[in-house]
Amino acid sequence: MKKITLGLIFTLFLGVFNCIQAAAENTYRNTFTGTPVTAKQAPRHPQGAPGSEASASFICEATGDLPKVFTFTVFYDKDSNAIYGGEWKLLVSMPDASGNPVEKGTIRGTISGGSVAVENGKVISITGANLVIGGGDGDYAQVSGSGTLSGNLDVTNNKFNGGMSLTF
């Protein structure tokens, strides 16, 4: 009977701990401004016609809850403009007590879903892209979660402006 009671108490403790962990998830929001950079070779689209693969890469300054540098590449089908893959990385730096930036770590992952709009061979918008956290280091070594990404190219100054959110 004593073993059953201890087992039950332990099971209840784990249940309460998991509920606390689940409730501890936070959503972090950033805005970003950056420039298009030379695109990577897009991997073969699994359902696309040969030659229908394309990609666009961006390097941006992120401001908001997780500020510093945000880089990402989307792989999309030129025929449908559907995003079929991608990768992203967020280098986070926070001010210390004196206001000096201190690097806290990186968060990285993959991109799926959503679509792009293309004009004259340039990606001018990204909508509905899903971010999946695949790993991190420093303060973010143990995070897992997901988020979203969207943005638009200001063609007059060649700046890509947008927003992203991460929940972990």
PDB file of N, CA, C and O in Angstrom, residues 29-87:
ATOM      1  N   ARG A  29       7.549  38.487 -29.722  1.00  0.00           N
ATOM      2  CA  ARG A  29       7.275  39.137 -31.002  1.00  0.00           C
ATOM      3  C   ARG A  29       8.421  40.072 -31.376  1.00  0.00           C
ATOM      4  O   ARG A  29       8.904  40.824 -30.529  1.00  0.00           O
ATOM      5  N   ASN A  30       8.786  40.021 -32.639  1.00  0.00           N
ATOM      6  CA  ASN A  30       9.812  40.890 -33.191  1.00  0.00           C
ATOM      7  C   ASN A  30       9.316  41.512 -34.480  1.00  0.00           C
ATOM      8  O   ASN A  30       8.494  40.915 -35.187  1.00  0.00           O
ATOM      9  N   THR A  31       9.833  42.675 -34.786  1.00  0.00           N
ATOM     10  CA  THR A  31       9.737  43.212 -36.128  1.00  0.00           C
ATOM     11  C   THR A  31      11.148  43.182 -36.697  1.00  0.00           C
ATOM     12  O   THR A  31      12.126  43.115 -35.947  1.00  0.00           O
ATOM     13  N   PHE A  32      11.249  43.210 -37.997  1.00  0.00           N
ATOM     14  CA  PHE A  32      12.573  43.171 -38.603  1.00  0.00           C
ATOM     15  C   PHE A  32      12.613  43.996 -39.874  1.00  0.00           C
ATOM     16  O   PHE A  32      11.604  44.201 -40.540  1.00  0.00           O
ATOM     17  N   THR A  33      13.807  44.493 -40.175  1.00  0.00           N
ATOM     18  CA  THR A  33      14.085  45.210 -41.415  1.00  0.00           C
ATOM     19  C   THR A  33      15.412  44.700 -41.925  1.00  0.00           C
ATOM     20  O   THR A  33      16.374  44.593 -41.166  1.00  0.00           O
ATOM     21  N   GLY A  34      15.447  44.373 -43.206  1.00  0.00           N
ATOM     22  CA  GLY A  34      16.687  43.855 -43.751  1.00  0.00           C
ATOM     23  C   GLY A  34      16.717  43.929 -45.258  1.00  0.00           C
ATOM     24  O   GLY A  34      15.871  44.568 -45.880  1.00  0.00           O
ATOM     25  N   THR A  35      17.700  43.261 -45.804  1.00  0.00           N
ATOM     26  CA  THR A  35      17.893  43.290 -47.245  1.00  0.00           C
ATOM     27  C   THR A  35      17.933  41.876 -47.811  1.00  0.00           C
ATOM     28  O   THR A  35      18.387  40.941 -47.154  1.00  0.00           O
ATOM     29  N   PRO A  36      17.477  41.743 -49.050  1.00  0.00           N
ATOM     30  CA  PRO A  36      17.637  40.455 -49.736  1.00  0.00           C
ATOM     31  C   PRO A  36      19.125  40.218 -49.988  1.00  0.00           C
ATOM     32  O   PRO A  36      19.877  41.154 -50.244  1.00  0.00           O
ATOM     33  N   VAL A  37      19.534  38.976 -49.888  1.00  0.00           N
ATOM     34  CA  VAL A  37      20.921  38.607 -50.179  1.00  0.00           C
ATOM     35  C   VAL A  37      20.913  37.517 -51.242  1.00  0.00           C
ATOM     36  O   VAL A  37      19.859  36.986 -51.600  1.00  0.00           O
ATOM     37  N   THR A  38      22.080  37.158 -51.713  1.00  0.00           N
ATOM     38  CA  THR A  38      22.172  36.123 -52.728  1.00  0.00           C
ATOM     39  C   THR A  38      21.520  34.847 -52.216  1.00  0.00           C
ATOM     40  O   THR A  38      21.808  34.382 -51.119  1.00  0.00           O
ATOM     41  N   ALA A  39      20.643  34.301 -53.015  1.00  0.00           N
ATOM     42  CA  ALA A  39      19.881  33.115 -52.610  1.00  0.00           C
ATOM     43  C   ALA A  39      20.733  31.861 -52.690  1.00  0.00           C
ATOM     44  O   ALA A  39      21.648  31.762 -53.507  1.00  0.00           O
ATOM     45  N   LYS A  40      20.405  30.907 -51.837  1.00  0.00           N
ATOM     46  CA  LYS A  40      21.016  29.586 -51.884  1.00  0.00           C
ATOM     47  C   LYS A  40      20.399  28.790 -53.021  1.00  0.00           C
ATOM     48  O   LYS A  40      19.318  29.118 -53.498  1.00  0.00           O
ATOM     49  N   GLN A  41      21.058  27.731 -53.417  1.00  0.00           N
ATOM     50  CA  GLN A  41      20.461  26.810 -54.373  1.00  0.00           C
ATOM     51  C   GLN A  41      19.282  26.131 -53.690  1.00  0.00           C
ATOM     52  O   GLN A  41      19.422  25.549 -52.629  1.00  0.00           O
ATOM     53  N   ALA A  42      18.121  26.252 -54.273  1.00  0.00           N
ATOM     54  CA  ALA A  42      16.925  25.652 -53.692  1.00  0.00           C
ATOM     55  C   ALA A  42      16.960  24.144 -53.880  1.00  0.00           C
ATOM     56  O   ALA A  42      17.307  23.662 -54.955  1.00  0.00           O
ATOM     57  N   PRO A  43      16.611  23.376 -52.841  1.00  0.00           N
ATOM     58  CA  PRO A  43      16.524  21.933 -53.008  1.00  0.00           C
ATOM     59  C   PRO A  43      15.351  21.566 -53.904  1.00  0.00           C
ATOM     60  O   PRO A  43      14.419  22.353 -54.072  1.00  0.00           O
ATOM     61  N   ARG A  44      15.408  20.406 -54.469  1.00  0.00           N
ATOM     62  CA  ARG A  44      14.352  19.946 -55.371  1.00  0.00           C
ATOM     63  C   ARG A  44      13.020  19.907 -54.642  1.00  0.00           C
ATOM     64  O   ARG A  44      12.895  19.350 -53.576  1.00  0.00           O
ATOM     65  N   HIS A  45      12.017  20.559 -55.232  1.00  0.00           N
ATOM     66  CA  HIS A  45      10.661  20.536 -54.684  1.00  0.00           C
ATOM     67  C   HIS A  45      10.099  19.140 -54.902  1.00  0.00           C
ATOM     68  O   HIS A  45      10.125  18.629 -56.021  1.00  0.00           O
ATOM     69  N   PRO A  46       9.589  18.484 -53.847  1.00  0.00           N
ATOM     70  CA  PRO A  46       9.140  17.099 -53.984  1.00  0.00           C
ATOM     71  C   PRO A  46       8.011  16.897 -54.993  1.00  0.00           C
ATOM     72  O   PRO A  46       7.947  15.873 -55.642  1.00  0.00           O
ATOM     73  N   GLN A  47       7.114  17.875 -55.139  1.00  0.00           N
ATOM     74  CA  GLN A  47       6.020  17.735 -56.099  1.00  0.00           C
ATOM     75  C   GLN A  47       6.155  18.662 -57.300  1.00  0.00           C
ATOM     76  O   GLN A  47       5.327  18.643 -58.192  1.00  0.00           O
ATOM     77  N   GLY A  48       7.147  19.504 -57.306  1.00  0.00           N
ATOM     78  CA  GLY A  48       7.262  20.499 -58.364  1.00  0.00           C
ATOM     79  C   GLY A  48       7.873  19.941 -59.639  1.00  0.00           C
ATOM     80  O   GLY A  48       8.518  18.897 -59.662  1.00  0.00           O
ATOM     81  N   ALA A  49       7.631  20.653 -60.699  1.00  0.00           N
ATOM     82  CA  ALA A  49       8.228  20.297 -61.978  1.00  0.00           C
ATOM     83  C   ALA A  49       9.714  20.624 -61.937  1.00  0.00           C
ATOM     84  O   ALA A  49      10.125  21.555 -61.240  1.00  0.00           O
ATOM     85  N   PRO A  50      10.556  19.873 -62.657  1.00  0.00           N
ATOM     86  CA  PRO A  50      11.981  20.200 -62.693  1.00  0.00           C
ATOM     87  C   PRO A  50      12.174  21.662 -63.106  1.00  0.00           C
ATOM     88  O   PRO A  50      11.536  22.145 -64.023  1.00  0.00           O
ATOM     89  N   GLY A  51      13.022  22.350 -62.375  1.00  0.00           N
ATOM     90  CA  GLY A  51      13.278  23.752 -62.672  1.00  0.00           C
ATOM     91  C   GLY A  51      12.297  24.710 -62.033  1.00  0.00           C
ATOM     92  O   GLY A  51      12.399  25.916 -62.219  1.00  0.00           O
ATOM     93  N   SER A  52      11.346  24.208 -61.244  1.00  0.00           N
ATOM     94  CA  SER A  52      10.365  25.095 -60.621  1.00  0.00           C
ATOM     95  C   SER A  52      10.811  25.576 -59.245  1.00  0.00           C
ATOM     96  O   SER A  52      10.091  26.315 -58.593  1.00  0.00           O
ATOM     97  N   GLU A  53      12.008  25.177 -58.808  1.00  0.00           N
ATOM     98  CA  GLU A  53      12.478  25.555 -57.477  1.00  0.00           C
ATOM     99  C   GLU A  53      13.101  26.944 -57.504  1.00  0.00           C
ATOM    100  O   GLU A  53      13.761  27.321 -58.470  1.00  0.00           O
ATOM    101  N   ALA A  54      12.884  27.690 -56.439  1.00  0.00           N
ATOM    102  CA  ALA A  54      13.509  28.999 -56.284  1.00  0.00           C
ATOM    103  C   ALA A  54      13.696  29.265 -54.796  1.00  0.00           C
ATOM    104  O   ALA A  54      13.099  28.590 -53.956  1.00  0.00           O
ATOM    105  N   SER A  55      14.516  30.241 -54.483  1.00  0.00           N
ATOM    106  CA  SER A  55      14.718  30.597 -53.085  1.00  0.00           C
ATOM    107  C   SER A  55      14.987  32.086 -52.961  1.00  0.00           C
ATOM    108  O   SER A  55      15.338  32.751 -53.935  1.00  0.00           O
ATOM    109  N   ALA A  56      14.803  32.589 -51.756  1.00  0.00           N
ATOM    110  CA  ALA A  56      15.124  33.975 -51.429  1.00  0.00           C
ATOM    111  C   ALA A  56      15.660  33.996 -50.008  1.00  0.00           C
ATOM    112  O   ALA A  56      15.119  33.331 -49.129  1.00  0.00           O
ATOM    113  N   SER A  57      16.745  34.744 -49.814  1.00  0.00           N
ATOM    114  CA  SER A  57      17.378  34.848 -48.496  1.00  0.00           C
ATOM    115  C   SER A  57      17.415  36.301 -48.056  1.00  0.00           C
ATOM    116  O   SER A  57      17.541  37.209 -48.887  1.00  0.00           O
ATOM    117  N   PHE A  58      17.344  36.488 -46.733  1.00  0.00           N
ATOM    118  CA  PHE A  58      17.314  37.830 -46.164  1.00  0.00           C
ATOM    119  C   PHE A  58      18.163  37.859 -44.904  1.00  0.00           C
ATOM    120  O   PHE A  58      18.215  36.892 -44.157  1.00  0.00           O
ATOM    121  N   ILE A  59      18.822  38.998 -44.662  1.00  0.00           N
ATOM    122  CA  ILE A  59      19.499  39.239 -43.395  1.00  0.00           C
ATOM    123  C   ILE A  59      18.901  40.524 -42.835  1.00  0.00           C
ATOM    124  O   ILE A  59      18.812  41.531 -43.535  1.00  0.00           O
ATOM    125  N   CYS A  60      18.440  40.445 -41.577  1.00  0.00           N
ATOM    126  CA  CYS A  60      17.637  41.536 -41.015  1.00  0.00           C
ATOM    127  C   CYS A  60      18.085  41.895 -39.606  1.00  0.00           C
ATOM    128  O   CYS A  60      18.604  41.066 -38.871  1.00  0.00           O
ATOM    129  N   GLU A  61      17.802  43.126 -39.235  1.00  0.00           N
ATOM    130  CA  GLU A  61      17.942  43.555 -37.852  1.00  0.00           C
ATOM    131  C   GLU A  61      16.595  43.332 -37.180  1.00  0.00           C
ATOM    132  O   GLU A  61      15.565  43.809 -37.660  1.00  0.00           O
ATOM    133  N   ALA A  62      16.605  42.583 -36.095  1.00  0.00           N
ATOM    134  CA  ALA A  62      15.376  42.289 -35.360  1.00  0.00           C
ATOM    135  C   ALA A  62      15.274  43.200 -34.147  1.00  0.00           C
ATOM    136  O   ALA A  62      16.254  43.430 -33.442  1.00  0.00           O
ATOM    137  N   THR A  63      14.074  43.727 -33.916  1.00  0.00           N
ATOM    138  CA  THR A  63      13.806  44.518 -32.720  1.00  0.00           C
ATOM    139  C   THR A  63      12.549  43.954 -32.060  1.00  0.00           C
ATOM    140  O   THR A  63      11.698  43.380 -32.724  1.00  0.00           O
ATOM    141  N   GLY A  64      12.477  44.096 -30.766  1.00  0.00           N
ATOM    142  CA  GLY A  64      11.325  43.584 -30.040  1.00  0.00           C
ATOM    143  C   GLY A  64      11.758  42.757 -28.853  1.00  0.00           C
ATOM    144  O   GLY A  64      12.734  43.075 -28.178  1.00  0.00           O
ATOM    145  N   ASP A  65      11.037  41.656 -28.609  1.00  0.00           N
ATOM    146  CA  ASP A  65      11.290  40.819 -27.438  1.00  0.00           C
ATOM    147  C   ASP A  65      12.607  40.063 -27.499  1.00  0.00           C
ATOM    148  O   ASP A  65      13.207  39.759 -26.471  1.00  0.00           O
ATOM    149  N   LEU A  66      13.046  39.698 -28.715  1.00  0.00           N
ATOM    150  CA  LEU A  66      14.278  38.932 -28.917  1.00  0.00           C
ATOM    151  C   LEU A  66      15.127  39.650 -29.975  1.00  0.00           C
ATOM    152  O   LEU A  66      15.213  39.228 -31.124  1.00  0.00           O
ATOM    153  N   PRO A  67      15.766  40.774 -29.599  1.00  0.00           N
ATOM    154  CA  PRO A  67      16.447  41.603 -30.592  1.00  0.00           C
ATOM    155  C   PRO A  67      17.829  41.102 -31.003  1.00  0.00           C
ATOM    156  O   PRO A  67      18.486  40.400 -30.257  1.00  0.00           O
ATOM    157  N   LYS A  68      18.237  41.447 -32.197  1.00  0.00           N
ATOM    158  CA  LYS A  68      19.587  41.390 -32.736  1.00  0.00           C
ATOM    159  C   LYS A  68      19.531  41.100 -34.229  1.00  0.00           C
ATOM    160  O   LYS A  68      19.112  41.955 -34.982  1.00  0.00           O
ATOM    161  N   VAL A  69      19.910  39.889 -34.660  1.00  0.00           N
ATOM    162  CA  VAL A  69      20.002  39.588 -36.090  1.00  0.00           C
ATOM    163  C   VAL A  69      19.123  38.385 -36.423  1.00  0.00           C
ATOM    164  O   VAL A  69      19.194  37.347 -35.759  1.00  0.00           O
ATOM    165  N   PHE A  70      18.305  38.532 -37.460  1.00  0.00           N
ATOM    166  CA  PHE A  70      17.408  37.482 -37.926  1.00  0.00           C
ATOM    167  C   PHE A  70      17.723  37.217 -39.393  1.00  0.00           C
ATOM    168  O   PHE A  70      17.654  38.130 -40.216  1.00  0.00           O
ATOM    169  N   THR A  71      18.119  35.980 -39.705  1.00  0.00           N
ATOM    170  CA  THR A  71      18.381  35.596 -41.092  1.00  0.00           C
ATOM    171  C   THR A  71      17.440  34.462 -41.465  1.00  0.00           C
ATOM    172  O   THR A  71      17.108  33.621 -40.626  1.00  0.00           O
ATOM    173  N   PHE A  72      17.002  34.457 -42.722  1.00  0.00           N
ATOM    174  CA  PHE A  72      16.133  33.370 -43.152  1.00  0.00           C
ATOM    175  C   PHE A  72      16.189  33.192 -44.661  1.00  0.00           C
ATOM    176  O   PHE A  72      16.508  34.113 -45.406  1.00  0.00           O
ATOM    177  N   THR A  73      15.911  31.971 -45.082  1.00  0.00           N
ATOM    178  CA  THR A  73      15.819  31.598 -46.487  1.00  0.00           C
ATOM    179  C   THR A  73      14.535  30.815 -46.684  1.00  0.00           C
ATOM    180  O   THR A  73      14.255  29.901 -45.912  1.00  0.00           O
ATOM    181  N   VAL A  74      13.754  31.197 -47.696  1.00  0.00           N
ATOM    182  CA  VAL A  74      12.567  30.426 -48.048  1.00  0.00           C
ATOM    183  C   VAL A  74      12.802  29.752 -49.394  1.00  0.00           C
ATOM    184  O   VAL A  74      13.403  30.328 -50.295  1.00  0.00           O
ATOM    185  N   PHE A  75      12.361  28.512 -49.501  1.00  0.00           N
ATOM    186  CA  PHE A  75      12.382  27.761 -50.754  1.00  0.00           C
ATOM    187  C   PHE A  75      10.938  27.681 -51.237  1.00  0.00           C
ATOM    188  O   PHE A  75      10.050  27.318 -50.470  1.00  0.00           O
ATOM    189  N   TYR A  76      10.717  28.051 -52.477  1.00  0.00           N
ATOM    190  CA  TYR A  76       9.349  28.092 -52.978  1.00  0.00           C
ATOM    191  C   TYR A  76       9.273  27.579 -54.411  1.00  0.00           C
ATOM    192  O   TYR A  76      10.268  27.518 -55.129  1.00  0.00           O
ATOM    193  N   ASP A  77       8.067  27.215 -54.784  1.00  0.00           N
ATOM    194  CA  ASP A  77       7.785  26.725 -56.129  1.00  0.00           C
ATOM    195  C   ASP A  77       7.451  27.931 -57.014  1.00  0.00           C
ATOM    196  O   ASP A  77       6.530  28.689 -56.699  1.00  0.00           O
ATOM    197  N   LYS A  78       8.207  28.126 -58.093  1.00  0.00           N
ATOM    198  CA  LYS A  78       8.000  29.286 -58.969  1.00  0.00           C
ATOM    199  C   LYS A  78       6.645  29.254 -59.668  1.00  0.00           C
ATOM    200  O   LYS A  78       6.126  30.299 -60.045  1.00  0.00           O
ATOM    201  N   ASP A  79       6.084  28.073 -59.851  1.00  0.00           N
ATOM    202  CA  ASP A  79       4.794  27.974 -60.543  1.00  0.00           C
ATOM    203  C   ASP A  79       3.627  28.356 -59.633  1.00  0.00           C
ATOM    204  O   ASP A  79       2.714  29.058 -60.049  1.00  0.00           O
ATOM    205  N   SER A  80       3.652  27.893 -58.385  1.00  0.00           N
ATOM    206  CA  SER A  80       2.530  28.138 -57.472  1.00  0.00           C
ATOM    207  C   SER A  80       2.818  29.208 -56.418  1.00  0.00           C
ATOM    208  O   SER A  80       1.904  29.664 -55.739  1.00  0.00           O
ATOM    209  N   ASN A  81       4.093  29.573 -56.258  1.00  0.00           N
ATOM    210  CA  ASN A  81       4.556  30.508 -55.213  1.00  0.00           C
ATOM    211  C   ASN A  81       4.377  29.958 -53.796  1.00  0.00           C
ATOM    212  O   ASN A  81       4.464  30.700 -52.818  1.00  0.00           O
ATOM    213  N   ALA A  82       4.107  28.666 -53.670  1.00  0.00           N
ATOM    214  CA  ALA A  82       3.965  28.034 -52.354  1.00  0.00           C
ATOM    215  C   ALA A  82       5.345  27.781 -51.747  1.00  0.00           C
ATOM    216  O   ALA A  82       6.263  27.308 -52.426  1.00  0.00           O
ATOM    217  N   ILE A  83       5.474  28.120 -50.466  1.00  0.00           N
ATOM    218  CA  ILE A  83       6.718  27.829 -49.740  1.00  0.00           C
ATOM    219  C   ILE A  83       6.708  26.355 -49.364  1.00  0.00           C
ATOM    220  O   ILE A  83       5.758  25.868 -48.764  1.00  0.00           O
ATOM    221  N   TYR A  84       7.766  25.641 -49.726  1.00  0.00           N
ATOM    222  CA  TYR A  84       7.838  24.224 -49.384  1.00  0.00           C
ATOM    223  C   TYR A  84       8.985  23.918 -48.427  1.00  0.00           C
ATOM    224  O   TYR A  84       9.181  22.765 -48.043  1.00  0.00           O
ATOM    225  N   GLY A  85       9.716  24.922 -47.987  1.00  0.00           N
ATOM    226  CA  GLY A  85      10.803  24.687 -47.046  1.00  0.00           C
ATOM    227  C   GLY A  85      11.548  25.976 -46.766  1.00  0.00           C
ATOM    228  O   GLY A  85      11.247  27.036 -47.307  1.00  0.00           O
ATOM    229  N   GLY A  86      12.532  25.861 -45.905  1.00  0.00           N
ATOM    230  CA  GLY A  86      13.366  27.004 -45.584  1.00  0.00           C
ATOM    231  C   GLY A  86      14.058  26.809 -44.251  1.00  0.00           C
ATOM    232  O   GLY A  86      13.869  25.793 -43.568  1.00  0.00           O
ATOM    233  N   GLU A  87      14.862  27.793 -43.920  1.00  0.00           N
ATOM    234  CA  GLU A  87      15.604  27.746 -42.658  1.00  0.00           C
ATOM    235  C   GLU A  87      15.746  29.166 -42.124  1.00  0.00           C
ATOM    236  O   GLU A  87      15.695  30.131 -42.890  1.00  0.00           O
TER     237      GLU A  87
END
